[in-house]
Amino acid sequence: MSDYFGYAGKTVVVTGAASGMGRALSEMLVDLGAQVYALDRVDSPVAGLAKNVIANLGERESIDKAFAELPAEIDAYFGVAGISGVHNSFLETLTVNFIANKYVTDTYLTERLVQGGSATFVTSNGGVRWEVPIVRDELVPFVRGGDWDDLVRIAEEYEAQFGAIPGSLGYILSKRLLNLWIAEQVAALADLRKIRVNAVLPAMTVSGMLSEFAEMKGGQDKVEAEVGPAGRLAESVDMAKALAFLGSDLASYVSGVHLSVDYGMNALELAGLSPDRLSWTLRSVMARQTATV
């Protein structure tokens, strides 16, 4: 039988590997023969891992320590870890979901991903409309920012304009930022070593963050009402399958893709068959809230 995925014997890194999508993906990659290095705040329970590495993506020093334990050459990297922002500050949410991923790529992946390697990130279907000009204009200062400290400064200055921004809105912004940044990395990473970079945009998924999203939406019933044509919520394994494909040899000519794994919900909005709920800027939302205070 041919190894179409091409993971056998490859070195793979998965963040958020202890639970949810990251755990499901790690199990799949181990089964496909990859040497999987699992990064998370706790050890991943997945059997057959090459190594568990403890890392807090909200802290630069923790990331540096974690990468000191990883191989010098990486075939595929999966940035799965993220936070909902429901119980986090605006800055904390942006740091874990966007700043950490940019830092990891700029500092480590550009050096360690092999010729023809891949980097695949989990963003969100909540981060769509990043390409709309008025939305993109809001994102550019963050995406074009420099190192970790510079990005933290940009985030703090942005929030200072409005007082405190809820972490849940920071979640939307962080995922839009990640989507735009991924698009901007396509040419640079291809020029570097023909490295591919892609994104998976999950719909609402049964995972560790589901209860937090339910809290944000006002109850589990509100979540269940938004299942779309699938008639059910997505499972972590649904996202793992899409991630495994994008990082594999099967997707050898695929880069810059933002794959909405949502059973067509975003397509319905683009076609005008469902209401477009996300063509707004964070600045406009916060300006309205500030005006009513």
Coordinates of C-alpha atoms in Angstrom, one line a residue:
M1 CA 0.0 0.0 0.0
S2 CA 1.4 3.4 -0.9
D3 CA 2.0 6.0 1.8
Y4 CA 0.1 8.8 0.2
F5 CA 0.1 11.0 3.2
G6 CA 3.9 10.7 3.5
Y7 CA 4.2 11.1 7.2
A8 CA 6.0 7.8 7.9
G9 CA 9.3 8.6 9.6
K10 CA 8.7 12.4 9.4
T11 CA 9.3 14.8 12.4
V12 CA 6.1 16.5 13.3
V13 CA 5.3 19.1 16.0
V14 CA 1.8 19.7 17.3
T15 CA 0.8 22.4 19.7
G16 CA -2.3 21.9 21.9
A17 CA -1.7 18.1 21.7
A18 CA -3.1 17.2 25.1
S19 CA -6.8 17.6 24.2
G20 CA -9.3 18.4 21.5
M21 CA -8.2 18.8 17.9
G22 CA -4.5 18.6 18.9
R23 CA -5.0 15.3 20.6
A24 CA -7.1 13.9 17.7
L25 CA -4.5 15.0 15.2
S26 CA -1.6 13.6 17.2
E27 CA -3.3 10.2 17.4
M28 CA -3.8 10.3 13.7
L29 CA -0.2 11.3 12.9
V30 CA 1.2 8.6 15.2
D31 CA -0.9 6.1 13.4
L32 CA 0.4 7.3 10.1
G33 CA 4.0 6.7 11.2
A34 CA 5.1 10.2 12.2
Q35 CA 7.5 11.0 15.0
V36 CA 5.2 13.4 16.9
Y37 CA 6.5 16.0 19.3
A38 CA 3.6 17.2 21.5
L39 CA 3.6 20.7 22.9
D40 CA 1.1 21.7 25.6
R41 CA 0.8 23.0 29.1
V42 CA 0.4 19.4 30.3
D43 CA 1.6 16.1 29.0
S44 CA -0.5 14.7 26.1
P45 CA -2.0 11.2 26.8
V46 CA -1.5 10.1 23.2
A47 CA 0.4 6.8 23.1
G48 CA 3.5 6.5 20.9
L49 CA 4.6 10.1 20.9
A50 CA 8.3 10.8 20.3
K51 CA 8.2 13.3 23.2
N52 CA 6.0 15.5 25.4
V53 CA 7.3 19.0 25.7
I54 CA 5.7 21.4 28.2
A55 CA 5.1 24.9 26.9
N56 CA 3.0 28.0 27.7
L57 CA 2.4 29.8 24.5
G58 CA 1.6 33.0 26.4
E59 CA 5.2 33.3 27.6
R60 CA 8.1 33.8 25.2
E61 CA 10.6 32.3 27.6
S62 CA 8.5 29.1 27.8
I63 CA 8.4 28.9 24.0
D64 CA 12.2 29.3 23.8
K65 CA 12.7 26.6 26.4
A66 CA 10.3 24.2 24.6
F67 CA 12.1 24.7 21.2
A68 CA 15.4 23.9 22.9
E69 CA 14.0 20.4 23.3
L70 CA 12.8 20.0 19.7
P71 CA 14.7 18.6 16.7
A72 CA 16.8 20.9 14.6
E73 CA 14.8 19.8 11.5
I74 CA 11.0 19.6 11.4
D75 CA 9.0 18.3 8.4
A76 CA 5.5 19.5 9.5
Y77 CA 4.4 21.9 12.1
F78 CA 0.8 22.2 13.3
G79 CA -0.2 25.3 15.4
V80 CA -3.4 24.0 17.0
A81 CA -3.3 25.6 20.4
G82 CA -5.5 28.6 21.2
I83 CA -7.7 30.2 23.8
S84 CA -11.3 31.5 23.5
G85 CA -10.7 34.8 25.3
V86 CA -13.9 34.3 27.4
H87 CA -11.9 34.2 30.6
N88 CA -8.8 36.0 29.3
S89 CA -7.8 39.6 28.7
F90 CA -7.5 41.1 25.3
L91 CA -3.7 41.0 25.4
E92 CA -3.5 37.4 26.7
T93 CA -5.8 36.3 23.9
L94 CA -3.8 38.0 21.1
T95 CA -0.6 36.7 22.6
V96 CA -1.5 33.0 22.6
N97 CA -3.5 33.0 19.4
F98 CA -1.4 35.3 17.2
I99 CA 1.8 36.7 18.7
A100 CA 3.1 33.3 19.7
N101 CA 2.4 31.8 16.3
K102 CA 4.2 34.6 14.5
Y103 CA 7.1 34.5 17.0
V104 CA 7.5 30.7 16.6
T105 CA 7.5 31.0 12.8
D106 CA 9.9 34.0 12.6
T107 CA 12.3 32.7 15.3
Y108 CA 12.2 28.9 14.8
L109 CA 10.2 27.5 11.8
T110 CA 12.1 29.6 9.2
E111 CA 15.2 27.9 10.4
R112 CA 14.0 24.4 11.1
L113 CA 11.3 23.5 8.6
V114 CA 12.9 21.4 5.9
Q115 CA 12.8 21.8 2.1
G116 CA 9.2 21.2 1.1
G117 CA 8.0 21.3 4.7
S118 CA 4.6 22.6 5.9
A119 CA 3.1 24.8 8.6
T120 CA -0.6 24.5 9.2
F121 CA -2.4 26.7 11.7
V122 CA -5.9 26.5 13.3
T123 CA -7.6 29.8 13.0
S124 CA -11.4 30.0 13.2
N125 CA -14.5 30.5 11.1
G126 CA -15.0 33.4 13.5
G127 CA -12.0 35.0 11.8
V128 CA -13.5 35.2 8.3
R129 CA -13.9 38.5 6.4
W130 CA -10.2 39.2 7.0
E131 CA -9.8 39.9 3.3
V132 CA -12.5 42.6 3.2
P133 CA -10.6 45.9 2.7
I134 CA -12.0 47.8 5.7
V135 CA -11.3 44.8 7.9
R136 CA -7.9 44.2 6.4
D137 CA -6.9 47.8 7.0
E138 CA -7.5 47.3 10.7
L139 CA -5.3 44.2 10.8
V140 CA -2.3 45.4 8.8
P141 CA -0.5 47.3 11.7
F142 CA -0.5 44.1 13.8
V143 CA 0.5 41.8 10.9
R144 CA 3.3 44.1 9.8
G145 CA 4.6 44.4 13.4
G146 CA 8.0 43.3 14.4
D147 CA 9.2 41.1 17.3
W148 CA 7.3 39.9 20.3
D149 CA 7.7 43.2 22.3
D150 CA 6.7 45.3 19.3
L151 CA 3.5 43.3 18.9
V152 CA 2.7 43.6 22.6
R153 CA 3.1 47.3 22.3
I154 CA 0.8 47.6 19.3
A155 CA -1.8 45.6 21.1
E156 CA -1.6 47.7 24.2
E157 CA -1.8 50.9 22.3
Y158 CA -4.8 49.7 20.3
E159 CA -6.7 48.7 23.5
A160 CA -5.8 52.0 25.2
Q161 CA -8.0 53.8 22.7
F162 CA -11.1 52.1 24.0
G163 CA -10.3 51.2 27.6
A164 CA -10.6 47.5 28.1
I165 CA -11.5 45.3 25.1
P166 CA -13.2 41.9 26.0
G167 CA -11.0 38.9 25.4
S168 CA -13.9 37.4 23.4
L169 CA -13.5 40.2 20.8
G170 CA -9.8 39.7 21.0
Y171 CA -10.4 36.2 19.9
I172 CA -12.1 37.4 16.7
L173 CA -9.3 39.9 16.0
S174 CA -6.6 37.3 16.7
K175 CA -8.0 34.8 14.3
R176 CA -8.4 37.4 11.6
L177 CA -4.8 38.5 12.2
L178 CA -3.6 34.9 11.8
N179 CA -5.6 34.5 8.6
L180 CA -4.1 37.6 7.0
W181 CA -0.6 36.8 8.3
I182 CA -0.8 33.3 6.8
A183 CA -1.7 34.8 3.4
E184 CA 1.3 37.2 3.6
Q185 CA 3.7 34.3 4.4
V186 CA 3.0 32.3 1.3
A187 CA 5.5 33.9 -1.0
A188 CA 8.2 34.3 1.6
L189 CA 8.1 30.7 2.8
A190 CA 8.0 29.4 -0.7
D191 CA 11.1 31.4 -1.6
L192 CA 12.8 30.2 1.5
R193 CA 12.6 26.4 1.0
K194 CA 9.3 25.8 -0.8
I195 CA 7.6 25.6 2.6
R196 CA 3.8 25.5 2.4
V197 CA 1.6 27.4 4.9
N198 CA -2.2 26.9 5.3
A199 CA -5.0 27.4 7.7
V200 CA -8.0 25.4 9.0
L201 CA -11.0 27.5 10.0
P202 CA -13.2 25.3 12.3
A203 CA -16.8 25.8 12.9
M204 CA -18.1 25.3 16.4
T205 CA -16.4 22.1 17.6
V206 CA -16.9 19.7 20.5
S207 CA -13.7 20.4 22.4
G208 CA -12.4 21.7 25.7
M209 CA -13.4 25.3 24.7
L210 CA -17.0 24.5 23.8
S211 CA -18.4 25.4 27.3
E212 CA -16.6 28.8 27.0
F213 CA -18.1 29.5 23.6
A214 CA -21.5 28.5 25.0
E215 CA -21.0 31.0 27.8
M216 CA -20.1 33.7 25.3
K217 CA -23.2 33.0 23.2
G218 CA -25.6 32.8 26.1
G219 CA -26.1 29.1 26.5
Q220 CA -25.6 25.7 24.9
D221 CA -28.9 25.9 23.2
K222 CA -27.6 29.0 21.3
V223 CA -24.6 26.9 20.1
E224 CA -26.8 24.0 19.1
A225 CA -29.0 26.4 17.0
E226 CA -26.0 27.2 14.8
V227 CA -25.1 23.8 13.5
G228 CA -25.9 24.6 9.9
P229 CA -26.4 22.1 7.1
A230 CA -24.5 19.4 8.9
G231 CA -27.2 19.1 11.5
R232 CA -24.6 18.5 14.2
L233 CA -21.6 20.2 15.9
A234 CA -18.2 19.4 14.5
E235 CA -16.0 16.9 16.3
S236 CA -12.3 17.3 17.0
V237 CA -11.5 14.4 14.6
D238 CA -13.3 16.4 11.8
M239 CA -10.6 19.1 12.2
A240 CA -7.8 16.6 12.6
K241 CA -8.6 15.0 9.3
A242 CA -8.4 18.4 7.5
L243 CA -5.2 19.3 9.3
A244 CA -3.6 16.0 8.5
F245 CA -4.4 16.5 4.8
L246 CA -3.1 20.0 4.5
G247 CA 0.2 19.1 6.2
S248 CA 0.7 16.0 4.1
D249 CA 2.2 15.1 0.7
L250 CA -1.4 14.9 -0.6
A251 CA -1.4 18.7 -0.4
S252 CA 2.0 19.1 -2.0
Y253 CA 0.8 21.9 -4.3
V254 CA -1.5 23.6 -1.7
S255 CA -0.4 26.7 0.0
G256 CA -2.2 29.9 1.2
V257 CA -5.5 28.0 1.7
H258 CA -8.0 29.1 4.3
L259 CA -10.1 25.9 4.6
S260 CA -13.4 26.5 6.4
V261 CA -14.3 23.2 7.9
D262 CA -17.9 24.1 8.6
Y263 CA -20.1 22.0 6.3
G264 CA -20.7 25.0 4.0
M265 CA -21.8 27.6 6.6
N266 CA -19.4 30.3 5.3
A267 CA -20.2 29.5 1.7
L268 CA -23.9 30.1 2.4
E269 CA -23.0 33.6 3.8
L270 CA -20.8 34.4 0.8
A271 CA -23.6 33.3 -1.5
G272 CA -26.1 35.6 0.3
L273 CA -28.2 32.6 1.4
S274 CA -27.5 33.2 5.1
P275 CA -26.9 36.5 7.0
D276 CA -23.3 37.8 7.0
R277 CA -22.5 38.2 10.6
L278 CA -18.9 39.2 10.6
S279 CA -18.3 42.0 8.1
W280 CA -17.5 44.5 10.8
T281 CA -14.4 45.9 12.3
L282 CA -13.4 45.7 15.9
R283 CA -12.8 49.4 15.9
S284 CA -16.4 50.1 14.9
V285 CA -17.8 47.8 17.5
M286 CA -15.7 49.3 20.3
A287 CA -16.5 52.9 19.1
R288 CA -20.2 52.2 19.4
Q289 CA -19.8 50.7 22.8
T290 CA -17.7 53.6 24.0
A291 CA -20.3 56.1 22.6
T292 CA -23.1 54.4 24.7
V293 CA -21.2 54.6 28.0

